């Protein structure tokens, strides 16, 4: 679907500042739609031919819609838009005329000109028309609430025609603004409440104010209610600013453990300040959840920190034991366990410092890689290089993947570039090897390359060495000892990915992994 901007740029001669104003209208007009119990359509005159194009639409949340179909993108000319034409040309709100029928829905049409004030505050010209169309099929005798809503709606409609609604935005307002249905209070020019909707009344009750709001001085009430005097003064000043015709930022009031979000809007049809509209929403639960989340985050970080400490203790114990055993094989096995445990600790260390359950993985890979080179059995040093980036990985992927990479890197260093003694025994065992060791062909620098890139929600990783390659009789699907068993179990289990081990294109060995990153299930496990 085309956006408001696309449509306006394609079909009209509106300037960027005009289009920005239309965006502001569409950002704030749910309020008018709800108060009017009516659909609002934003129409712009099409360049040259007297027809109008609908660039935006909003349905009321307080009443049935007059349009079941989407109207955006429609271009209409002739009698159907004659009322828009009057509002546009004469710059006044048009509301005469008989009901019209959409299929079997009777509707009342109104047209509100949209004026953009000039930068020096002059009235400016009409740039568009808001069609206000009410579904009349359910119209009843209006209640107190409906009468108050409709009066306020008419004030706001006039302010659109004057160019004083919507008010300027305040940057950084993240919580969505309170809506009409959340609670609405109307004030007269002196700041006294003339109407409070039942939901507004309930919101104030939660703050500890049980009497009727009508007749109250709302600014004074806010000052009295707020537990924090500074917050109370601030909230009162917001109301006073709106009464002066300014648009203050949204404010929160805390009292008696409850929190209320308020938005005060000036009412000044035809430029005369006649009072203010205050929308209120009880956000106690939202704030409680925010606070709970913050403590939960801190707790999770602390747990990762302790897991890391415990793993380091385990590693230290194993290292101690490795020093004591005399059998070389047992010592090697224990030392390997030390490295395995240490690599997991690394992930938890990173998690304990991050604010969410995700880690920047490149740093971890680099540390595991440099630890692997230290165990190289050869006198010649093995170079380690990372190409591309792993990016940020979710915790559960990171813990499994670091173990996999640890095994593959150790294999590359240990078996790709074995010490001379090992080479001798290995060659004695196998008669004429199928592929001559490329390392023997010349002084090629021993190197292991880890490369990573993301493509279509998949992480592609390869660990390549230019060593002596897999043994000739090696079964790439099933062969191997504990190391490759761990790798396959993690890849096909936790990570739900695939792994291939093969001879490298230029000798050596290449392991390639593909791991899906899209986790659809909210509990963090992949679906499926
Ligand atoms: N990069 C490599 N270059 C050459 N041979 C390799 C490479 N990776 C694995 N191999 C071969 O595959 C075998 C199995 O590897 P695996 O990691 O499962 O066991 P391991 O390294 O021998 O012992 P550990 O269980 O301690 O890891 C190795 O013994 C080696 O022969
Ligand atoms: Mg191994």
Coordinates of C-alpha atoms and ligand atoms in Angstrom, one line a residue:
X1 CA 0.0 0.0 0.0
X2 CA 1.2 3.5 -0.8
X3 CA 2.0 5.8 2.0
X4 CA 0.5 9.2 2.6
X5 CA 3.7 10.8 1.3
X6 CA 3.9 8.6 -1.8
X7 CA 0.3 9.4 -2.7
X8 CA 0.6 13.1 -2.1
X9 CA 3.8 13.4 -4.0
X10 CA 2.4 11.5 -7.0
X11 CA -0.9 13.2 -7.4
X12 CA -0.7 16.7 -5.9
X13 CA 1.4 19.7 -5.7
X14 CA 1.7 19.9 -1.9
X15 CA 5.0 21.1 -0.5
X16 CA 7.0 19.0 1.9
X17 CA 5.9 21.3 4.8
X18 CA 2.2 20.6 3.9
X19 CA 2.8 16.9 3.8
X20 CA 4.5 17.1 7.2
X21 CA 1.4 18.8 8.6
X22 CA -0.8 16.1 7.1
X23 CA 1.4 13.5 8.9
X24 CA 0.9 15.3 12.2
X25 CA -2.9 15.3 11.6
X26 CA -2.8 11.6 10.9
X27 CA -0.7 11.0 14.0
X28 CA -3.2 12.7 16.3
X29 CA -6.6 12.4 14.8
X30 CA -7.7 9.2 16.5
X31 CA -8.7 11.5 19.3
X32 CA -11.0 13.5 17.0
X33 CA -12.4 10.3 15.4
X34 CA -13.3 8.8 18.8
X35 CA -14.8 12.0 20.2
X36 CA -16.9 12.4 17.0
X37 CA -18.0 8.8 16.8
X38 CA -17.1 9.1 13.1
X39 CA -14.7 7.9 10.4
X40 CA -12.2 10.5 9.3
X41 CA -10.8 10.6 5.8
X42 CA -8.0 12.9 4.8
X43 CA -8.6 14.2 1.3
X44 CA -6.2 16.2 -0.9
X45 CA -7.2 18.0 -4.1
X46 CA -5.7 16.3 -7.1
X47 CA -3.6 18.6 -9.2
X48 CA -5.8 20.4 -11.7
X49 CA -9.0 18.4 -12.3
X50 CA -11.3 19.2 -9.3
X51 CA -11.2 15.7 -7.9
X52 CA -10.0 14.6 -4.4
X53 CA -7.6 11.8 -3.4
X54 CA -8.0 10.0 -0.1
X55 CA -4.5 9.8 1.5
X56 CA -5.4 8.5 5.0
X57 CA -8.3 7.1 7.0
X58 CA -9.1 6.4 10.6
X59 CA -12.1 4.5 12.2
X60 CA -13.6 5.4 15.5
X61 CA -13.0 3.0 18.4
X62 CA -16.1 4.4 20.1
X63 CA -18.7 3.7 17.3
X64 CA -19.3 1.5 14.2
X65 CA -17.5 2.6 11.1
X66 CA -19.3 4.1 8.0
X67 CA -16.8 2.4 5.7
X68 CA -16.1 -1.3 5.7
X69 CA -13.7 -0.9 2.8
X70 CA -10.4 0.9 2.8
X71 CA -10.7 4.3 1.2
X72 CA -7.0 5.2 1.0
X73 CA -5.9 5.7 -2.6
X74 CA -9.5 6.4 -3.9
X75 CA -9.8 9.4 -6.3
X76 CA -13.3 10.8 -6.5
X77 CA -14.7 13.7 -8.5
X78 CA -18.2 15.2 -9.1
X79 CA -21.2 15.4 -6.8
X80 CA -19.8 12.9 -4.2
X81 CA -17.1 15.3 -3.2
X82 CA -19.0 18.6 -3.7
X83 CA -18.9 19.2 0.1
X84 CA -15.1 18.8 0.2
X85 CA -14.8 21.3 -2.6
X86 CA -16.9 23.9 -0.6
X87 CA -14.8 23.4 2.5
X88 CA -11.6 23.6 0.5
X89 CA -12.6 26.7 -1.5
X90 CA -14.4 28.7 1.3
X91 CA -12.1 27.5 4.1
X92 CA -15.1 26.8 6.4
X93 CA -16.5 23.7 8.0
X94 CA -19.3 22.2 5.9
X95 CA -22.0 20.3 7.8
X96 CA -25.3 21.0 6.0
X97 CA -27.0 18.4 3.8
X98 CA -29.0 15.2 4.1
X99 CA -27.7 11.8 5.0
X100 CA -26.2 9.8 2.3
X101 CA -26.2 6.0 1.9
X102 CA -23.2 3.7 1.6
X103 CA -24.9 0.4 0.5
X104 CA -27.4 0.0 3.4
X105 CA -25.5 2.2 5.8
X106 CA -26.9 5.8 6.3
X107 CA -24.1 8.3 7.0
X108 CA -23.8 12.0 7.7
X109 CA -21.1 13.9 5.8
X110 CA -19.1 16.8 7.1
X111 CA -16.0 18.5 5.7
X112 CA -13.3 20.2 7.8
X113 CA -10.7 22.3 6.0
X114 CA -7.1 21.7 7.0
X115 CA -5.1 24.9 7.4
X116 CA -1.4 25.2 7.8
X117 CA -0.4 28.3 9.6
X118 CA 2.6 30.2 8.2
X119 CA 5.8 30.3 10.2
X120 CA 4.9 33.8 11.5
X121 CA 1.6 32.6 12.9
X122 CA -0.6 33.9 10.1
X123 CA -3.7 31.9 9.2
X124 CA -2.2 30.4 6.1
X125 CA -3.9 28.4 3.3
X126 CA -6.2 25.4 3.2
X127 CA -4.1 22.4 2.0
X128 CA -6.5 19.5 2.5
X129 CA -9.9 18.5 3.8
X130 CA -10.8 16.1 6.6
X131 CA -14.1 14.3 5.8
X132 CA -16.0 13.4 8.9
X133 CA -18.5 10.7 8.1
X134 CA -20.8 9.3 10.8
X135 CA -22.5 6.0 10.6
X136 CA -26.1 6.9 11.5
X137 CA -27.6 3.4 11.7
X138 CA -27.0 3.1 15.4
X139 CA -27.6 6.7 16.4
X140 CA -29.6 7.0 19.6
X141 CA -30.6 9.8 21.9
X142 CA -27.2 11.1 23.0
X143 CA -26.1 10.5 26.6
X144 CA -24.2 13.0 28.8
X145 CA -21.0 11.4 27.7
X146 CA -21.8 11.6 24.0
X147 CA -22.9 15.3 24.2
X148 CA -19.6 16.2 25.9
X149 CA -17.6 14.2 23.4
X150 CA -19.3 15.8 20.4
X151 CA -18.9 19.4 21.8
X152 CA -15.2 18.7 22.3
X153 CA -14.9 17.2 18.9
X154 CA -16.4 20.3 17.3
X155 CA -13.9 22.5 19.2
X156 CA -11.0 20.3 17.8
X157 CA -12.5 20.3 14.3
X158 CA -12.5 24.1 14.4
X159 CA -8.9 24.1 15.6
X160 CA -8.0 21.9 12.6
X161 CA -9.6 24.6 10.4
X162 CA -7.7 27.3 12.3
X163 CA -4.4 25.4 12.0
X164 CA -4.0 25.1 15.8
X165 CA -4.6 21.4 16.0
X166 CA -2.7 19.1 16.3
X167 CA -0.3 20.7 18.8
X168 CA 3.5 20.4 18.2
X169 CA 5.0 17.0 19.2
X170 CA 7.3 16.6 22.1
X171 CA 10.2 14.4 21.2
X172 CA 10.9 11.3 23.1
X173 CA 7.4 10.5 24.3
X174 CA 7.5 6.8 24.2
X175 CA 4.4 5.5 26.1
X176 CA 1.4 5.8 23.7
X177 CA -0.8 8.7 24.6
X178 CA -3.9 8.1 26.6
X179 CA -7.0 7.6 24.4
X180 CA -10.5 9.0 24.7
X181 CA -11.7 5.7 26.1
X182 CA -9.0 5.6 28.8
X183 CA -10.5 8.6 30.5
X184 CA -11.4 12.2 29.5
X185 CA -11.8 15.4 31.6
X186 CA -13.0 18.7 30.2
X187 CA -12.1 22.0 31.9
X188 CA -13.5 25.4 31.5
X189 CA -11.4 28.5 31.0
X190 CA -10.9 28.8 34.7
X191 CA -9.5 25.3 35.0
X192 CA -12.7 23.8 36.7
X193 CA -13.8 20.4 35.6
X194 CA -17.1 20.6 33.6
X195 CA -17.2 16.9 32.6
X196 CA -15.3 13.7 33.6
X197 CA -15.9 10.4 31.9
X198 CA -16.6 7.3 34.1
X199 CA -13.1 5.9 33.3
X200 CA -11.5 9.2 34.2
X201 CA -13.4 9.2 37.5
X202 CA -12.1 5.6 38.2
X203 CA -8.5 6.6 37.4
X204 CA -8.6 9.5 39.9
X205 CA -10.1 7.1 42.5
X206 CA -7.0 4.9 42.2
X207 CA -4.9 7.9 43.0
X208 CA -7.0 8.4 46.2
X209 CA -9.5 10.9 45.1
X210 CA -13.0 9.5 45.6
X211 CA -15.4 12.4 45.2
X212 CA -16.9 13.8 42.0
X213 CA -14.5 15.7 39.8
X214 CA -17.0 18.1 38.4
X215 CA -16.4 21.6 39.8
X216 CA -12.9 20.7 41.0
X217 CA -9.9 22.9 40.1
X218 CA -7.9 20.2 38.3
X219 CA -4.4 21.9 38.6
X220 CA -4.9 22.3 42.3
X221 CA -6.1 18.7 42.6
X222 CA -3.0 17.3 40.8
X223 CA -0.8 19.3 43.1
X224 CA -2.6 17.9 46.2
X225 CA -2.7 14.3 45.0
X226 CA 0.9 13.7 43.8
X227 CA 3.0 12.0 46.4
X228 CA 6.1 13.9 45.2
X229 CA 5.5 17.7 45.6
X230 CA 7.8 18.5 42.7
X231 CA 5.8 16.1 40.5
X232 CA 2.6 17.7 41.7
X233 CA 3.8 21.2 40.9
X234 CA 4.9 20.0 37.5
X235 CA 1.5 18.3 36.8
X236 CA -0.3 21.4 37.9
X237 CA 1.8 23.6 35.6
X238 CA 1.0 21.3 32.7
X239 CA -2.7 22.0 33.2
X240 CA -2.2 25.7 33.5
X241 CA -0.1 25.8 30.3
X242 CA -2.9 24.1 28.4
X243 CA -5.4 26.6 29.8
X244 CA -3.2 29.4 28.4
X245 CA -3.3 27.7 24.9
X246 CA 0.0 25.9 25.1
X247 CA 0.5 22.1 24.5
X248 CA 2.5 20.7 27.5
X249 CA 4.3 17.4 27.3
X250 CA 2.6 14.3 28.8
X251 CA 3.0 13.9 32.5
X252 CA 2.8 11.1 35.0
X253 CA 1.4 11.4 38.5
X254 CA 2.2 8.9 41.2
X255 CA 0.0 8.7 44.3
X256 CA -0.8 5.9 46.7
X257 CA 1.2 3.4 44.6
X258 CA -0.8 4.1 41.5
X259 CA 0.5 5.9 38.4
X260 CA -1.6 8.0 36.0
X261 CA -0.4 9.3 32.6
X262 CA -2.0 12.6 31.6
X263 CA -2.1 14.6 28.4
X264 CA -3.5 18.1 28.5
X265 CA -4.6 19.8 25.3
X266 CA -5.6 23.4 24.9
X267 CA -9.1 24.1 23.5
X268 CA -9.1 27.3 21.6
X269 CA -11.5 27.3 18.7
X270 CA -11.2 30.4 16.6
X271 CA -8.2 31.4 18.6
X272 CA -10.1 31.9 21.9
X273 CA -8.9 29.8 24.9
X274 CA -12.1 28.3 26.3
X275 CA -10.6 25.6 28.5
X276 CA -8.6 22.3 28.1
X277 CA -9.1 18.7 27.4
X278 CA -7.2 16.3 29.7
X279 CA -6.9 12.6 28.8
X280 CA -5.8 10.3 31.6
X281 CA -4.8 6.7 31.7
X282 CA -4.1 4.5 34.7
X283 CA -0.7 3.0 33.9
X284 CA 0.0 1.5 37.3
X285 CA 0.3 -2.0 35.8
X286 CA 2.6 -0.9 33.0
X287 CA 4.9 0.8 35.4
X288 CA 4.9 -2.2 37.8
X289 CA 5.8 -4.5 34.9
X290 CA 8.6 -2.1 33.8
X291 CA 10.1 -2.2 37.3
X292 CA 9.7 -6.0 37.5
X293 CA 11.6 -6.3 34.2
X294 CA 14.4 -4.1 35.3
X295 CA 15.0 -6.3 38.4
X296 CA 14.6 -9.5 36.4
X297 CA 17.3 -8.3 34.0
X298 CA 19.6 -7.6 36.9
X299 CA 18.9 -11.0 38.4
X300 CA 19.7 -12.8 35.2
X301 CA 22.9 -10.9 34.8
X302 CA 23.9 -11.9 38.3
X303 CA 23.1 -15.5 37.6
X304 CA 25.3 -15.5 34.5
X305 CA 28.1 -14.0 36.7
X306 CA 27.8 -16.8 39.2
X307 CA 27.6 -19.5 36.6
X308 CA 30.8 -18.1 35.1
X309 CA 32.5 -18.1 38.5
X310 CA 31.4 -21.7 39.2
X311 CA 32.6 -22.9 35.8
X312 CA 36.0 -21.2 36.4
X313 CA 36.2 -23.0 39.7
X314 CA 35.5 -26.3 38.0
X315 CA 38.1 -25.5 35.4
X316 CA 40.6 -24.8 38.1
X317 CA 39.9 -28.1 39.9
X318 CA 40.4 -30.0 36.7
X319 CA 43.6 -28.2 35.9
X320 CA 44.9 -29.0 39.4
X321 CA 44.0 -32.7 38.9
X322 CA 45.7 -32.7 35.4
X323 CA 48.9 -31.6 37.0
X324 CA 48.8 -34.5 39.5
X325 CA 48.1 -37.4 37.2
X326 CA 51.1 -39.0 35.7
X327 CA 49.5 -40.9 32.8
X328 CA 50.0 -38.6 29.7
X329 CA 46.7 -39.6 28.1
X330 CA 44.7 -38.9 31.2
X331 CA 46.4 -35.5 31.6
X332 CA 45.6 -34.5 28.0
X333 CA 42.0 -35.5 28.5
X334 CA 41.7 -33.4 31.7
X335 CA 43.4 -30.5 30.0
X336 CA 40.9 -30.7 27.2
X337 CA 38.0 -30.6 29.7
X338 CA 39.5 -27.5 31.2
X339 CA 39.3 -25.8 27.8
X340 CA 35.8 -27.0 27.2
X341 CA 34.6 -25.6 30.5
X342 CA 36.5 -22.4 30.1
X343 CA 34.9 -21.7 26.7
X344 CA 31.4 -21.9 28.2
X345 CA 32.5 -19.7 31.0
X346 CA 33.5 -17.1 28.4
X347 CA 30.0 -16.9 27.1
X348 CA 28.5 -16.5 30.6
X349 CA 31.0 -13.8 31.3
X350 CA 29.9 -11.9 28.3
X351 CA 26.2 -12.4 29.1
X352 CA 26.8 -11.2 32.7
X353 CA 27.8 -7.9 31.2
X354 CA 25.1 -7.5 28.6
X355 CA 21.8 -5.9 29.2
X356 CA 19.8 -8.5 27.2
X357 CA 20.0 -12.2 26.6
X358 CA 22.2 -11.8 23.6
X359 CA 25.9 -11.5 23.0
X360 CA 28.3 -9.8 20.6
X361 CA 29.9 -13.1 19.5
X362 CA 33.0 -11.9 17.5
X363 CA 34.9 -11.0 20.7
X364 CA 34.2 -14.5 22.1
X365 CA 35.3 -16.2 19.0
X366 CA 38.5 -14.3 18.9
X367 CA 39.3 -15.2 22.5
X368 CA 38.5 -18.9 22.0
X369 CA 40.6 -18.9 18.9
X370 CA 43.6 -17.4 20.5
X371 CA 43.3 -19.9 23.4
X372 CA 43.3 -22.7 20.8
X373 CA 46.6 -21.6 19.2
X374 CA 48.3 -21.8 22.6
X375 CA 47.7 -25.5 22.6
X376 CA 49.4 -26.0 19.3
X377 CA 51.7 -29.0 19.5
X378 CA 54.0 -27.7 16.8
X379 CA 56.9 -25.4 17.4
X380 CA 55.7 -23.4 14.4
X381 CA 53.0 -20.9 15.4
X382 CA 49.6 -21.3 13.9
X383 CA 48.0 -18.1 12.6
X384 CA 44.4 -17.4 13.4
X385 CA 42.2 -15.2 11.4
X386 CA 38.5 -14.2 11.5
X387 CA 36.7 -13.1 8.4
X388 CA 33.2 -11.5 8.5
X389 CA 31.2 -11.2 11.6
X390 CA 28.9 -13.3 13.7
X391 CA 27.0 -10.3 14.9
X392 CA 24.9 -10.5 18.0
X393 CA 23.6 -13.9 18.9
X394 CA 21.0 -15.0 21.3
X395 CA 22.4 -16.6 24.5
X396 CA 21.2 -20.1 23.8
X397 CA 22.8 -20.1 20.3
X398 CA 26.0 -18.6 21.7
X399 CA 26.6 -21.2 24.5
X400 CA 26.3 -24.1 22.0
X401 CA 28.1 -22.5 19.2
X402 CA 31.1 -21.6 21.3
X403 CA 31.6 -25.2 22.3
X404 CA 31.3 -26.3 18.6
X405 CA 33.9 -23.7 17.5
X406 CA 36.2 -24.6 20.4
X407 CA 36.3 -28.3 19.2
X408 CA 36.7 -27.4 15.6
X409 CA 39.5 -24.9 16.3
X410 CA 41.3 -27.4 18.6
X411 CA 41.1 -30.1 15.9
X412 CA 42.4 -27.7 13.3
X413 CA 45.4 -26.9 15.4
X414 CA 46.0 -30.3 16.9
X415 CA 45.4 -32.5 13.8
X416 CA 46.0 -30.1 11.0
X417 CA 49.5 -29.2 12.3
X418 CA 50.7 -32.1 14.5
X419 CA 54.1 -32.2 16.0
X420 CA 56.8 -34.1 14.1
X421 CA 56.6 -37.1 16.5
X422 CA 52.9 -37.5 15.9
X423 CA 53.3 -37.2 12.1
X424 CA 55.9 -39.9 12.1
X425 CA 53.7 -42.4 13.9
X426 CA 50.7 -41.5 11.8
X427 CA 52.6 -42.0 8.6
X428 CA 54.0 -45.3 9.7
X429 CA 50.5 -46.6 10.4
X430 CA 49.0 -45.8 7.0
X431 CA 50.6 -47.0 3.8
X432 CA 50.9 -44.4 1.0
X433 CA 48.5 -41.7 1.9
X434 CA 45.9 -40.8 -0.8
X435 CA 46.6 -37.1 -0.6
X436 CA 50.2 -36.0 0.1
X437 CA 50.3 -33.5 2.9
X438 CA 50.4 -30.0 1.4
X439 CA 52.2 -28.7 4.4
X440 CA 55.2 -30.8 3.2
X441 CA 55.2 -29.2 -0.3
X442 CA 56.8 -26.0 0.9
X443 CA 57.0 -23.5 3.6
X444 CA 53.4 -22.4 3.7
X445 CA 52.4 -20.5 6.9
X446 CA 50.2 -22.6 9.1
X447 CA 46.8 -20.8 9.3
X448 CA 43.3 -21.4 10.5
X449 CA 40.5 -19.1 9.2
X450 CA 37.1 -18.7 10.9
X451 CA 34.7 -17.1 8.6
X452 CA 31.1 -16.1 9.4
X453 CA 28.3 -14.3 7.5
X454 CA 24.6 -14.0 7.9
X455 CA 22.3 -14.7 4.9
X456 CA 18.5 -15.0 5.1
X457 CA 18.3 -15.5 8.8
X458 CA 21.0 -18.2 8.6
X459 CA 24.4 -18.0 10.1
X460 CA 27.0 -19.6 7.8
X461 CA 30.3 -20.4 9.5
X462 CA 33.4 -22.2 8.3
X463 CA 36.6 -23.2 10.0
X464 CA 39.3 -23.8 7.5
X465 CA 42.9 -24.9 8.0
X466 CA 45.7 -25.4 5.5
X467 CA 47.1 -28.4 7.4
X468 CA 47.6 -31.9 6.5
X469 CA 43.9 -32.8 5.9
X470 CA 41.6 -35.5 7.2
X471 CA 43.0 -39.0 7.4
X472 CA 42.4 -40.9 4.2
X473 CA 40.0 -43.4 5.7
X474 CA 38.1 -40.8 7.7
X475 CA 34.3 -41.1 7.7
X476 CA 33.1 -37.5 7.5
X477 CA 29.6 -38.4 8.4
X478 CA 30.2 -40.5 11.5
X479 CA 33.9 -40.7 12.2
X480 CA 35.7 -39.1 15.2
X481 CA 36.1 -39.3 18.9
X482 CA 34.4 -37.3 21.7
X483 CA 35.2 -33.9 20.1
X484 CA 33.3 -34.4 16.9
X485 CA 30.5 -36.2 18.8
X486 CA 30.0 -33.1 20.9
X487 CA 30.0 -31.0 17.7
X488 CA 27.4 -33.2 15.9
X489 CA 25.2 -33.5 19.0
X490 CA 25.1 -29.7 19.5
X491 CA 24.6 -28.9 15.8
X492 CA 21.8 -31.3 15.2
X493 CA 20.3 -30.9 18.6
X494 CA 20.4 -27.5 20.3
X495 CA 21.3 -25.5 17.2
X496 CA 19.1 -27.3 14.7
X497 CA 21.7 -26.7 12.0
X498 CA 23.9 -28.7 9.7
X499 CA 27.6 -29.5 9.6
X500 CA 29.9 -30.8 6.9
X501 CA 33.5 -31.8 7.2
X502 CA 35.6 -32.1 4.0
X503 CA 39.0 -31.7 2.5
X504 CA 39.7 -28.1 1.7
X505 CA 39.9 -26.8 -1.8
X506 CA 43.6 -26.1 -1.5
X507 CA 44.4 -28.9 0.9
X508 CA 43.8 -28.9 4.6
X509 CA 40.4 -29.4 6.1
X510 CA 37.2 -27.4 5.9
X511 CA 34.3 -27.6 8.3
X512 CA 31.1 -25.7 7.4
X513 CA 28.1 -25.0 9.6
X514 CA 24.7 -23.5 8.8
X515 CA 22.7 -22.5 11.9
X516 CA 19.2 -20.9 11.7
X517 CA 18.8 -17.7 13.7
X518 CA 15.1 -17.1 13.4
X519 CA 13.6 -18.2 16.6
X520 CA 9.8 -18.0 16.3
X521 CA 8.7 -19.4 19.7
X522 CA 8.6 -16.7 22.4
X523 CA 10.3 -19.0 24.9
X524 CA 13.4 -18.8 22.8
X525 CA 13.3 -22.3 21.4
X526 CA 12.9 -22.6 17.7
X527 CA 9.6 -23.8 16.5
X528 CA 9.2 -26.9 14.7
Ligands
LIG1 N1 41.2 -30.1 11.0 C1 41.5 -31.4 11.0 N2 42.6 -31.8 10.3 C2 43.0 -33.1 10.2 N3 42.3 -34.1 10.9 C3 41.2 -33.8 11.5 C4 40.8 -32.5 11.7 N4 39.7 -32.5 12.4 C5 39.4 -33.7 12.8 N5 40.4 -34.5 12.3 C6 40.4 -36.0 12.4 O1 39.2 -36.4 13.0 C7 39.5 -37.2 14.2 C8 38.4 -37.0 15.2 O2 38.3 -35.7 15.8 P1 37.7 -35.5 17.2 O3 37.7 -34.1 17.5 O4 36.3 -36.2 17.2 O5 38.6 -36.3 18.2 P2 40.0 -36.0 18.7 O6 40.3 -34.6 18.4 O7 40.9 -37.0 18.2 O8 39.9 -36.1 20.2 P3 39.0 -35.2 21.2 O9 37.8 -36.0 21.6 O10 39.9 -34.9 22.3 O11 38.6 -34.0 20.4 C9 40.8 -36.6 14.7 O12 41.5 -37.6 15.5 C10 41.5 -36.4 13.4 O13 42.1 -37.5 12.9
LIG2 MG1 39.1 -33.0 18.8

